[in-house]
């Protein structure tokens, strides 16, 4: 995210070093779904002295401002990802916790049709599929 400062200002937040560092980290990590603890650890490894309480506070502010999405998968902890404005669903490995994002237009259309059949107009949804990833299945054999 090249315009970190402008993204923070655009949602009405003051630009602070912890906010910039956390937003940059979320934008550059290969894993797009990070816990507050993982973010804190990555910041510490990078030499940034930002406390865990600050990480939680900033993530909550970012969530309220719409910059990040918080997911409550069955992993027992919240995971955060940048809100890139595009809907996607998730596959979660119950063994290692790997999160895979996917989109499928047929699934999206079916969900709208099913909701309509029951008299609902969708305002949002979250589809999370749980299973074992190929790496974990290989390790078991």
mmCIF file of N, CA and C in Angstrom:
data_model
loop_
_atom_site.group_PDB
_atom_site.id
_atom_site.type_symbol
_atom_site.label_atom_id
_atom_site.label_comp_id
_atom_site.label_asym_id
_atom_site.label_seq_id
_atom_site.Cartn_x
_atom_site.Cartn_y
_atom_site.Cartn_z
ATOM 1 N N UNK A 1 0.858 -1.173 0.000
ATOM 2 C CA UNK A 1 0.000 0.000 0.000
ATOM 3 C C UNK A 1 0.898 1.228 0.000
ATOM 4 N N UNK A 2 0.944 1.900 -1.109
ATOM 5 C CA UNK A 2 1.848 3.025 -1.252
ATOM 6 C C UNK A 2 1.297 4.292 -0.599
ATOM 7 N N UNK A 3 0.010 4.398 -0.458
ATOM 8 C CA UNK A 3 -0.592 5.609 0.084
ATOM 9 C C UNK A 3 -1.073 5.384 1.514
ATOM 10 N N UNK A 4 -0.239 4.795 2.350
ATOM 11 C CA UNK A 4 -0.635 4.474 3.721
ATOM 12 C C UNK A 4 -1.143 5.705 4.455
ATOM 13 N N UNK A 5 -0.414 6.791 4.367
ATOM 14 C CA UNK A 5 -0.820 8.021 5.064
ATOM 15 C C UNK A 5 -2.187 8.493 4.594
ATOM 16 N N UNK A 6 -2.393 8.490 3.286
ATOM 17 C CA UNK A 6 -3.676 8.977 2.766
ATOM 18 C C UNK A 6 -4.822 8.038 3.119
ATOM 19 N N UNK A 7 -4.561 6.725 3.185
ATOM 20 C CA UNK A 7 -5.605 5.777 3.586
ATOM 21 C C UNK A 7 -6.025 6.028 5.036
ATOM 22 N N UNK A 8 -5.056 6.277 5.880
ATOM 23 C CA UNK A 8 -5.353 6.528 7.287
ATOM 24 C C UNK A 8 -6.122 7.838 7.435
ATOM 25 N N UNK A 9 -5.671 8.877 6.753
ATOM 26 C CA UNK A 9 -6.357 10.176 6.813
ATOM 27 C C UNK A 9 -7.761 10.094 6.226
ATOM 28 N N UNK A 10 -7.914 9.315 5.163
ATOM 29 C CA UNK A 10 -9.203 9.230 4.468
ATOM 30 C C UNK A 10 -10.313 8.677 5.354
ATOM 31 N N UNK A 11 -9.954 7.873 6.349
ATOM 32 C CA UNK A 11 -10.975 7.318 7.247
ATOM 33 C C UNK A 11 -11.101 8.141 8.532
ATOM 34 N N UNK A 12 -10.443 9.299 8.555
ATOM 35 C CA UNK A 12 -10.595 10.216 9.674
ATOM 36 C C UNK A 12 -9.703 9.945 10.863
ATOM 37 N N UNK A 13 -8.650 9.159 10.658
ATOM 38 C CA UNK A 13 -7.717 8.884 11.748
ATOM 39 C C UNK A 13 -6.454 9.717 11.589
ATOM 40 N N UNK A 14 -5.844 10.030 12.701
ATOM 41 C CA UNK A 14 -4.571 10.743 12.705
ATOM 42 C C UNK A 14 -3.471 9.767 12.276
ATOM 43 N N UNK A 15 -2.535 10.253 11.494
ATOM 44 C CA UNK A 15 -1.417 9.423 11.060
ATOM 45 C C UNK A 15 -0.408 9.329 12.201
ATOM 46 N N UNK A 16 -0.240 8.103 12.716
ATOM 47 C CA UNK A 16 0.748 7.864 13.772
ATOM 48 C C UNK A 16 1.674 6.746 13.299
ATOM 49 N N UNK A 17 2.842 6.659 13.899
ATOM 50 C CA UNK A 17 3.802 5.629 13.514
ATOM 51 C C UNK A 17 3.232 4.217 13.689
ATOM 52 N N UNK A 18 2.587 3.890 14.829
ATOM 53 C CA UNK A 18 2.030 2.540 14.945
ATOM 54 C C UNK A 18 0.993 2.228 13.862
ATOM 55 N N UNK A 19 0.137 3.184 13.541
ATOM 56 C CA UNK A 19 -0.874 2.956 12.502
ATOM 57 C C UNK A 19 -0.216 2.707 11.146
ATOM 58 N N UNK A 20 0.781 3.502 10.816
ATOM 59 C CA UNK A 20 1.486 3.333 9.542
ATOM 60 C C UNK A 20 2.173 1.976 9.491
ATOM 61 N N UNK A 21 2.876 1.617 10.556
ATOM 62 C CA UNK A 21 3.608 0.344 10.589
ATOM 63 C C UNK A 21 2.655 -0.840 10.458
ATOM 64 N N UNK A 22 1.542 -0.810 11.185
ATOM 65 C CA UNK A 22 0.594 -1.926 11.159
ATOM 66 C C UNK A 22 -0.086 -2.029 9.797
ATOM 67 N N UNK A 23 -0.478 -0.904 9.226
ATOM 68 C CA UNK A 23 -1.116 -0.935 7.911
ATOM 69 C C UNK A 23 -0.139 -1.419 6.843
ATOM 70 N N UNK A 24 1.099 -0.957 6.895
ATOM 71 C CA UNK A 24 2.117 -1.435 5.949
ATOM 72 C C UNK A 24 2.357 -2.929 6.098
ATOM 73 N N UNK A 25 2.401 -3.394 7.328
ATOM 74 C CA UNK A 25 2.616 -4.821 7.573
ATOM 75 C C UNK A 25 1.483 -5.646 6.975
ATOM 76 N N UNK A 26 0.249 -5.233 7.208
ATOM 77 C CA UNK A 26 -0.892 -5.954 6.653
ATOM 78 C C UNK A 26 -0.872 -5.953 5.121
ATOM 79 N N UNK A 27 -0.365 -4.884 4.549
ATOM 80 C CA UNK A 27 -0.336 -4.771 3.090
ATOM 81 C C UNK A 27 0.777 -5.589 2.453
ATOM 82 N N UNK A 28 1.816 -5.904 3.204
ATOM 83 C CA UNK A 28 2.990 -6.536 2.596
ATOM 84 C C UNK A 28 3.218 -7.986 3.006
ATOM 85 N N UNK A 29 2.475 -8.491 3.972
ATOM 86 C CA UNK A 29 2.678 -9.866 4.420
ATOM 87 C C UNK A 29 2.113 -10.857 3.405
ATOM 88 N N UNK A 30 2.832 -11.938 3.144
ATOM 89 C CA UNK A 30 2.319 -12.960 2.227
ATOM 90 C C UNK A 30 1.025 -13.587 2.747
ATOM 91 N N UNK A 31 0.923 -13.762 4.056
ATOM 92 C CA UNK A 31 -0.312 -14.260 4.646
ATOM 93 C C UNK A 31 -1.212 -13.058 4.884
ATOM 94 N N UNK A 32 -2.348 -13.041 4.226
ATOM 95 C CA UNK A 32 -3.231 -11.883 4.310
ATOM 96 C C UNK A 32 -4.115 -11.908 5.552
ATOM 97 N N UNK A 33 -4.047 -12.980 6.328
ATOM 98 C CA UNK A 33 -4.888 -13.139 7.513
ATOM 99 C C UNK A 33 -3.978 -13.323 8.721
ATOM 100 N N UNK A 34 -3.873 -12.278 9.528
ATOM 101 C CA UNK A 34 -2.935 -12.289 10.642
ATOM 102 C C UNK A 34 -3.650 -12.014 11.964
ATOM 103 N N UNK A 35 -3.202 -12.680 13.010
ATOM 104 C CA UNK A 35 -3.707 -12.387 14.345
ATOM 105 C C UNK A 35 -2.979 -11.149 14.873
ATOM 106 N N UNK A 36 -3.552 -10.540 15.899
ATOM 107 C CA UNK A 36 -2.882 -9.395 16.535
ATOM 108 C C UNK A 36 -1.527 -9.816 17.076
ATOM 109 N N UNK A 37 -1.462 -11.030 17.601
ATOM 110 C CA UNK A 37 -0.205 -11.530 18.145
ATOM 111 C C UNK A 37 0.846 -11.698 17.049
ATOM 112 N N UNK A 38 0.434 -12.204 15.881
ATOM 113 C CA UNK A 38 1.373 -12.366 14.764
ATOM 114 C C UNK A 38 1.853 -11.006 14.257
ATOM 115 N N UNK A 39 0.957 -10.036 14.224
ATOM 116 C CA UNK A 39 1.339 -8.680 13.813
ATOM 117 C C UNK A 39 2.345 -8.116 14.815
ATOM 118 N N UNK A 40 2.056 -8.279 16.093
ATOM 119 C CA UNK A 40 2.946 -7.789 17.146
ATOM 120 C C UNK A 40 4.321 -8.446 17.023
ATOM 121 N N UNK A 41 4.338 -9.742 16.827
ATOM 122 C CA UNK A 41 5.615 -10.463 16.704
ATOM 123 C C UNK A 41 6.406 -9.983 15.487
ATOM 124 N N UNK A 42 5.731 -9.786 14.358
ATOM 125 C CA UNK A 42 6.415 -9.307 13.147
ATOM 126 C C UNK A 42 6.991 -7.913 13.362
ATOM 127 N N UNK A 43 6.257 -7.059 14.067
ATOM 128 C CA UNK A 43 6.757 -5.718 14.359
ATOM 129 C C UNK A 43 7.981 -5.783 15.259
ATOM 130 N N UNK A 44 7.936 -6.649 16.265
ATOM 131 C CA UNK A 44 9.075 -6.817 17.173
ATOM 132 C C UNK A 44 10.303 -7.314 16.413
ATOM 133 N N UNK A 45 10.106 -8.293 15.528
ATOM 134 C CA UNK A 45 11.217 -8.819 14.732
ATOM 135 C C UNK A 45 11.823 -7.758 13.818
ATOM 136 N N UNK A 46 10.996 -6.801 13.394
ATOM 137 C CA UNK A 46 11.472 -5.714 12.538
ATOM 138 C C UNK A 46 12.107 -4.583 13.350
ATOM 139 N N UNK A 47 12.123 -4.741 14.681
ATOM 140 C CA UNK A 47 12.749 -3.730 15.528
ATOM 141 C C UNK A 47 11.819 -2.605 15.937
ATOM 142 N N UNK A 48 10.523 -2.771 15.713
ATOM 143 C CA UNK A 48 9.551 -1.740 16.083
ATOM 144 C C UNK A 48 9.042 -2.000 17.496
ATOM 145 N N UNK A 49 9.170 -1.012 18.353
ATOM 146 C CA UNK A 49 8.754 -1.142 19.747
ATOM 147 C C UNK A 49 7.304 -0.694 19.893
ATOM 148 N N UNK A 50 6.393 -1.541 19.409
ATOM 149 C CA UNK A 50 4.961 -1.260 19.481
ATOM 150 C C UNK A 50 4.339 -2.371 20.318
ATOM 151 N N UNK A 51 3.686 -1.995 21.406
ATOM 152 C CA UNK A 51 3.137 -2.974 22.334
ATOM 153 C C UNK A 51 1.917 -3.696 21.784
ATOM 154 N N UNK A 52 1.639 -4.854 22.365
ATOM 155 C CA UNK A 52 0.495 -5.656 21.937
ATOM 156 C C UNK A 52 -0.819 -4.916 22.157
ATOM 157 N N UNK A 53 -0.933 -4.183 23.243
ATOM 158 C CA UNK A 53 -2.162 -3.415 23.508
ATOM 159 C C UNK A 53 -2.375 -2.367 22.418
ATOM 160 N N UNK A 54 -1.297 -1.753 21.953
ATOM 161 C CA UNK A 54 -1.396 -0.767 20.868
ATOM 162 C C UNK A 54 -1.832 -1.441 19.581
ATOM 163 N N UNK A 55 -1.302 -2.630 19.312
ATOM 164 C CA UNK A 55 -1.693 -3.377 18.106
ATOM 165 C C UNK A 55 -3.195 -3.641 18.150
ATOM 166 N N UNK A 56 -3.703 -4.139 19.269
ATOM 167 C CA UNK A 56 -5.137 -4.402 19.394
ATOM 168 C C UNK A 56 -5.959 -3.124 19.208
ATOM 169 N N UNK A 57 -5.521 -2.045 19.829
ATOM 170 C CA UNK A 57 -6.247 -0.773 19.740
ATOM 171 C C UNK A 57 -6.298 -0.273 18.293
ATOM 172 N N UNK A 58 -5.153 -0.320 17.603
ATOM 173 C CA UNK A 58 -5.100 0.146 16.213
ATOM 174 C C UNK A 58 -5.961 -0.742 15.317
ATOM 175 N N UNK A 59 -5.895 -2.052 15.506
ATOM 176 C CA UNK A 59 -6.711 -2.957 14.689
ATOM 177 C C UNK A 59 -8.209 -2.697 14.888
ATOM 178 N N UNK A 60 -8.600 -2.440 16.122
ATOM 179 C CA UNK A 60 -10.002 -2.117 16.400
ATOM 180 C C UNK A 60 -10.398 -0.808 15.719
ATOM 181 N N UNK A 61 -9.516 0.187 15.771
ATOM 182 C CA UNK A 61 -9.787 1.455 15.087
ATOM 183 C C UNK A 61 -9.889 1.246 13.581
ATOM 184 N N UNK A 62 -8.976 0.457 13.026
ATOM 185 C CA UNK A 62 -8.998 0.175 11.588
ATOM 186 C C UNK A 62 -10.273 -0.577 11.198
ATOM 187 N N UNK A 63 -10.687 -1.510 12.047
ATOM 188 C CA UNK A 63 -11.913 -2.255 11.759
ATOM 189 C C UNK A 63 -13.118 -1.315 11.765
ATOM 190 N N UNK A 64 -13.215 -0.466 12.772
ATOM 191 C CA UNK A 64 -14.328 0.480 12.869
ATOM 192 C C UNK A 64 -14.338 1.451 11.698
ATOM 193 N N UNK A 65 -13.157 1.771 11.178
ATOM 194 C CA UNK A 65 -13.042 2.697 10.049
ATOM 195 C C UNK A 65 -13.210 1.994 8.703
ATOM 196 N N UNK A 66 -13.270 0.665 8.713
ATOM 197 C CA UNK A 66 -13.452 -0.084 7.474
ATOM 198 C C UNK A 66 -12.168 -0.398 6.729
ATOM 199 N N UNK A 67 -11.019 -0.140 7.334
ATOM 200 C CA UNK A 67 -9.742 -0.446 6.670
ATOM 201 C C UNK A 67 -9.389 -1.927 6.726
ATOM 202 N N UNK A 68 -9.803 -2.595 7.799
ATOM 203 C CA UNK A 68 -9.518 -4.026 7.938
ATOM 204 C C UNK A 68 -10.806 -4.780 8.242
ATOM 205 N N UNK A 69 -10.772 -6.062 7.949
ATOM 206 C CA UNK A 69 -11.858 -6.967 8.291
ATOM 207 C C UNK A 69 -11.362 -7.916 9.373
ATOM 208 N N UNK A 70 -12.217 -8.178 10.335
ATOM 209 C CA UNK A 70 -11.901 -9.119 11.411
ATOM 210 C C UNK A 70 -12.698 -10.393 11.141
ATOM 211 N N UNK A 71 -12.004 -11.514 11.177
ATOM 212 C CA UNK A 71 -12.650 -12.811 10.986
ATOM 213 C C UNK A 71 -12.558 -13.614 12.266
ATOM 214 N N UNK A 72 -13.635 -14.294 12.581
ATOM 215 C CA UNK A 72 -13.673 -15.176 13.744
ATOM 216 C C UNK A 72 -13.847 -16.609 13.243
ATOM 217 N N UNK A 73 -12.790 -17.151 12.692
ATOM 218 C CA UNK A 73 -12.837 -18.526 12.247
ATOM 219 C C UNK A 73 -12.778 -19.427 13.484
ATOM 220 N N UNK A 74 -12.961 -20.703 13.296
ATOM 221 C CA UNK A 74 -12.928 -21.633 14.432
ATOM 222 C C UNK A 74 -11.518 -21.923 14.913
ATOM 223 N N UNK A 75 -10.607 -20.983 14.698
ATOM 224 C CA UNK A 75 -9.225 -21.167 15.141
ATOM 225 C C UNK A 75 -9.037 -20.700 16.575
ATOM 226 N N UNK A 76 -10.042 -20.062 17.155
ATOM 227 C CA UNK A 76 -9.952 -19.600 18.526
ATOM 228 C C UNK A 76 -9.399 -18.192 18.667
ATOM 229 N N UNK A 77 -9.018 -17.556 17.573
ATOM 230 C CA UNK A 77 -8.526 -16.188 17.658
ATOM 231 C C UNK A 77 -9.002 -15.404 16.436
ATOM 232 N N UNK A 78 -9.068 -14.103 16.604
ATOM 233 C CA UNK A 78 -9.456 -13.244 15.498
ATOM 234 C C UNK A 78 -8.296 -13.110 14.522
ATOM 235 N N UNK A 79 -8.617 -13.104 13.251
ATOM 236 C CA UNK A 79 -7.625 -12.850 12.208
ATOM 237 C C UNK A 79 -8.054 -11.605 11.462
ATOM 238 N N UNK A 80 -7.070 -10.806 11.066
ATOM 239 C CA UNK A 80 -7.339 -9.536 10.406
ATOM 240 C C UNK A 80 -6.767 -9.545 8.998
ATOM 241 N N UNK A 81 -7.480 -8.887 8.091
ATOM 242 C CA UNK A 81 -6.975 -8.701 6.736
ATOM 243 C C UNK A 81 -7.398 -7.325 6.252
ATOM 244 N N UNK A 82 -6.625 -6.788 5.316
ATOM 245 C CA UNK A 82 -6.994 -5.504 4.720
ATOM 246 C C UNK A 82 -8.321 -5.636 4.006
ATOM 247 N N UNK A 83 -9.139 -4.623 4.113
ATOM 248 C CA UNK A 83 -10.392 -4.581 3.370
ATOM 249 C C UNK A 83 -10.066 -4.023 1.986
ATOM 250 N N UNK A 84 -9.961 -4.913 1.031
ATOM 251 C CA UNK A 84 -9.612 -4.507 -0.333
ATOM 252 C C UNK A 84 -10.853 -4.231 -1.174
ATOM 253 N N UNK A 85 -12.026 -4.301 -0.544
ATOM 254 C CA UNK A 85 -13.268 -3.948 -1.220
ATOM 255 C C UNK A 85 -13.837 -5.016 -2.127
ATOM 256 N N UNK A 86 -13.242 -6.190 -2.148
ATOM 257 C CA UNK A 86 -13.741 -7.259 -3.007
ATOM 258 C C UNK A 86 -14.149 -8.439 -2.131
ATOM 259 N N UNK A 87 -15.372 -8.911 -2.325
ATOM 260 C CA UNK A 87 -15.856 -10.040 -1.531
ATOM 261 C C UNK A 87 -15.120 -11.319 -1.925
ATOM 262 N N UNK A 88 -14.828 -12.127 -0.931
ATOM 263 C CA UNK A 88 -14.251 -13.444 -1.163
ATOM 264 C C UNK A 88 -14.642 -14.341 0.004
ATOM 265 N N UNK A 89 -14.523 -15.628 -0.198
ATOM 266 C CA UNK A 89 -14.825 -16.603 0.824
ATOM 267 C C UNK A 89 -13.526 -17.285 1.245
ATOM 268 N N UNK A 90 -13.617 -18.187 2.217
ATOM 269 C CA UNK A 90 -12.404 -18.752 2.796
ATOM 270 C C UNK A 90 -12.467 -20.269 2.946
ATOM 271 N N UNK A 91 -11.315 -20.893 2.745
ATOM 272 C CA UNK A 91 -11.071 -22.285 3.097
ATOM 273 C C UNK A 91 -10.091 -22.262 4.265
ATOM 274 N N UNK A 92 -10.371 -23.032 5.319
ATOM 275 C CA UNK A 92 -9.517 -23.046 6.496
ATOM 276 C C UNK A 92 -9.054 -24.480 6.743
ATOM 277 N N UNK A 93 -7.756 -24.671 6.893
ATOM 278 C CA UNK A 93 -7.223 -25.984 7.246
ATOM 279 C C UNK A 93 -7.363 -26.156 8.756
ATOM 280 N N UNK A 94 -8.050 -27.222 9.171
ATOM 281 C CA UNK A 94 -8.269 -27.462 10.596
ATOM 282 C C UNK A 94 -7.012 -28.001 11.272
ATOM 283 N N UNK A 95 -6.021 -28.399 10.488
ATOM 284 C CA UNK A 95 -4.778 -28.937 11.037
ATOM 285 C C UNK A 95 -3.762 -27.823 11.325
ATOM 286 N N UNK A 96 -3.454 -27.025 10.308
ATOM 287 C CA UNK A 96 -2.380 -26.022 10.437
ATOM 288 C C UNK A 96 -2.882 -24.582 10.481
ATOM 289 N N UNK A 97 -4.161 -24.366 10.200
ATOM 290 C CA UNK A 97 -4.720 -23.018 10.250
ATOM 291 C C UNK A 97 -4.534 -22.201 8.987
ATOM 292 N N UNK A 98 -4.015 -22.805 7.922
ATOM 293 C CA UNK A 98 -3.847 -22.089 6.660
ATOM 294 C C UNK A 98 -5.196 -21.548 6.199
ATOM 295 N N UNK A 99 -5.194 -20.310 5.718
ATOM 296 C CA UNK A 99 -6.394 -19.667 5.204
ATOM 297 C C UNK A 99 -6.198 -19.418 3.711
ATOM 298 N N UNK A 100 -7.131 -19.896 2.915
ATOM 299 C CA UNK A 100 -7.090 -19.698 1.467
ATOM 300 C C UNK A 100 -8.332 -18.901 1.067
ATOM 301 N N UNK A 101 -8.123 -17.828 0.342
ATOM 302 C CA UNK A 101 -9.241 -17.035 -0.167
ATOM 303 C C UNK A 101 -9.655 -17.573 -1.527
ATOM 304 N N UNK A 102 -10.967 -17.533 -1.796
ATOM 305 C CA UNK A 102 -11.433 -17.919 -3.125
ATOM 306 C C UNK A 102 -12.706 -17.154 -3.463
ATOM 307 N N UNK A 103 -12.962 -17.043 -4.738
ATOM 308 C CA UNK A 103 -14.225 -16.482 -5.222
ATOM 309 C C UNK A 103 -14.813 -17.469 -6.218
ATOM 310 N N UNK A 104 -16.107 -17.572 -6.208
ATOM 311 C CA UNK A 104 -16.803 -18.464 -7.133
ATOM 312 C C UNK A 104 -18.152 -17.843 -7.447
ATOM 313 N N UNK A 105 -18.317 -17.392 -8.662
ATOM 314 C CA UNK A 105 -19.531 -16.685 -9.053
ATOM 315 C C UNK A 105 -20.769 -17.576 -8.963
ATOM 316 N N UNK A 106 -20.619 -18.861 -9.237
ATOM 317 C CA UNK A 106 -21.757 -19.781 -9.144
ATOM 318 C C UNK A 106 -22.246 -19.872 -7.699
ATOM 319 N N UNK A 107 -21.315 -19.989 -6.754
ATOM 320 C CA UNK A 107 -21.691 -20.033 -5.339
ATOM 321 C C UNK A 107 -22.380 -18.728 -4.941
ATOM 322 N N UNK A 108 -21.845 -17.614 -5.386
ATOM 323 C CA UNK A 108 -22.448 -16.318 -5.054
ATOM 324 C C UNK A 108 -23.885 -16.240 -5.575
ATOM 325 N N UNK A 109 -24.096 -16.657 -6.819
ATOM 326 C CA UNK A 109 -25.435 -16.617 -7.417
ATOM 327 C C UNK A 109 -26.391 -17.554 -6.678
ATOM 328 N N UNK A 110 -25.932 -18.737 -6.308
ATOM 329 C CA UNK A 110 -26.767 -19.700 -5.590
ATOM 330 C C UNK A 110 -27.184 -19.150 -4.226
ATOM 331 N N UNK A 111 -26.279 -18.477 -3.530
ATOM 332 C CA UNK A 111 -26.615 -17.930 -2.215
ATOM 333 C C UNK A 111 -27.706 -16.871 -2.333
ATOM 334 N N UNK A 112 -27.622 -16.033 -3.350
ATOM 335 C CA UNK A 112 -28.648 -15.012 -3.572
ATOM 336 C C UNK A 112 -29.979 -15.682 -3.900
ATOM 337 N N UNK A 113 -29.941 -16.711 -4.746
ATOM 338 C CA UNK A 113 -31.167 -17.416 -5.126
ATOM 339 C C UNK A 113 -31.801 -18.121 -3.926
ATOM 340 N N UNK A 114 -30.990 -18.767 -3.109
ATOM 341 C CA UNK A 114 -31.507 -19.458 -1.916
ATOM 342 C C UNK A 114 -32.128 -18.461 -0.950
ATOM 343 N N UNK A 115 -31.459 -17.340 -0.749
ATOM 344 C CA UNK A 115 -32.013 -16.305 0.131
ATOM 345 C C UNK A 115 -33.358 -15.826 -0.404
ATOM 346 N N UNK A 116 -33.435 -15.578 -1.701
ATOM 347 C CA UNK A 116 -34.677 -15.101 -2.320
ATOM 348 C C UNK A 116 -35.795 -16.136 -2.176
ATOM 349 N N UNK A 117 -35.465 -17.410 -2.310
ATOM 350 C CA UNK A 117 -36.465 -18.473 -2.149
ATOM 351 C C UNK A 117 -37.091 -18.454 -0.762
ATOM 352 N N UNK A 118 -36.358 -17.973 0.193
ATOM 353 C CA UNK A 118 -36.841 -17.916 1.566
ATOM 354 C C UNK A 118 -37.287 -16.513 1.965
ATOM 355 N N UNK A 119 -37.419 -15.629 0.977
ATOM 356 C CA UNK A 119 -37.912 -14.290 1.234
ATOM 357 C C UNK A 119 -36.889 -13.334 1.825
ATOM 358 N N UNK A 120 -35.613 -13.649 1.651
ATOM 359 C CA UNK A 120 -34.553 -12.789 2.186
ATOM 360 C C UNK A 120 -33.902 -11.999 1.059
ATOM 361 N N UNK A 121 -33.497 -10.795 1.390
ATOM 362 C CA UNK A 121 -32.628 -10.009 0.521
ATOM 363 C C UNK A 121 -31.296 -9.916 1.242
ATOM 364 N N UNK A 122 -30.248 -10.475 0.651
ATOM 365 C CA UNK A 122 -28.949 -10.522 1.323
ATOM 366 C C UNK A 122 -28.366 -9.128 1.515
ATOM 367 N N UNK A 123 -27.825 -8.915 2.689
ATOM 368 C CA UNK A 123 -27.088 -7.694 2.989
ATOM 369 C C UNK A 123 -25.608 -7.998 3.131
ATOM 370 N N UNK A 124 -25.288 -9.254 3.262
ATOM 371 C CA UNK A 124 -23.905 -9.702 3.378
ATOM 372 C C UNK A 124 -23.903 -11.169 3.743
ATOM 373 N N UNK A 125 -22.757 -11.766 3.642
ATOM 374 C CA UNK A 125 -22.629 -13.172 4.031
ATOM 375 C C UNK A 125 -21.155 -13.525 4.178
ATOM 376 N N UNK A 126 -20.931 -14.638 4.849
ATOM 377 C CA UNK A 126 -19.576 -15.162 4.987
ATOM 378 C C UNK A 126 -19.645 -16.672 4.809
ATOM 379 N N UNK A 127 -18.897 -17.170 3.862
ATOM 380 C CA UNK A 127 -18.812 -18.606 3.637
ATOM 381 C C UNK A 127 -17.418 -19.063 4.034
ATOM 382 N N UNK A 128 -17.362 -19.982 4.976
ATOM 383 C CA UNK A 128 -16.088 -20.520 5.437
ATOM 384 C C UNK A 128 -16.190 -22.034 5.359
ATOM 385 N N UNK A 129 -15.264 -22.647 4.635
ATOM 386 C CA UNK A 129 -15.214 -24.094 4.492
ATOM 387 C C UNK A 129 -14.015 -24.612 5.259
ATOM 388 N N UNK A 130 -14.222 -25.652 6.059
ATOM 389 C CA UNK A 130 -13.161 -26.221 6.888
ATOM 390 C C UNK A 130 -12.772 -27.594 6.355
ATOM 391 N N UNK A 131 -11.491 -27.872 6.347
ATOM 392 C CA UNK A 131 -10.998 -29.158 5.889
ATOM 393 C C UNK A 131 -9.515 -29.275 6.176
ATOM 394 N N UNK A 132 -8.882 -30.232 5.516
ATOM 395 C CA UNK A 132 -7.438 -30.446 5.669
ATOM 396 C C UNK A 132 -6.754 -30.096 4.359
ATOM 397 N N UNK A 133 -5.723 -29.252 4.444
ATOM 398 C CA UNK A 133 -4.997 -28.857 3.235
ATOM 399 C C UNK A 133 -4.154 -30.022 2.729
ATOM 400 N N UNK A 134 -3.700 -29.908 1.514
ATOM 401 C CA UNK A 134 -2.930 -30.988 0.890
ATOM 402 C C UNK A 134 -1.637 -31.277 1.633
ATOM 403 N N UNK A 135 -0.973 -30.234 2.153
ATOM 404 C CA UNK A 135 0.282 -30.441 2.889
ATOM 405 C C UNK A 135 0.051 -31.253 4.161
ATOM 406 N N UNK A 136 -1.005 -30.937 4.902
ATOM 407 C CA UNK A 136 -1.300 -31.673 6.131
ATOM 408 C C UNK A 136 -1.712 -33.111 5.826
ATOM 409 N N UNK A 137 -2.454 -33.313 4.745
ATOM 410 C CA UNK A 137 -2.839 -34.683 4.379
ATOM 411 C C UNK A 137 -1.626 -35.499 3.961
ATOM 412 N N UNK A 138 -0.675 -34.876 3.291
ATOM 413 C CA UNK A 138 0.565 -35.589 2.900
ATOM 414 C C UNK A 138 1.363 -35.999 4.125
ATOM 415 N N UNK A 139 1.407 -35.135 5.141
ATOM 416 C CA UNK A 139 2.162 -35.443 6.355
ATOM 417 C C UNK A 139 1.539 -36.605 7.141
ATOM 418 N N UNK A 140 0.240 -36.799 6.979
ATOM 419 C CA UNK A 140 -0.453 -37.860 7.710
ATOM 420 C C UNK A 140 -0.244 -39.233 7.071
ATOM 421 N N UNK A 141 0.227 -39.252 5.829
ATOM 422 C CA UNK A 141 0.385 -40.550 5.142
ATOM 423 C C UNK A 141 1.792 -40.983 5.098
#
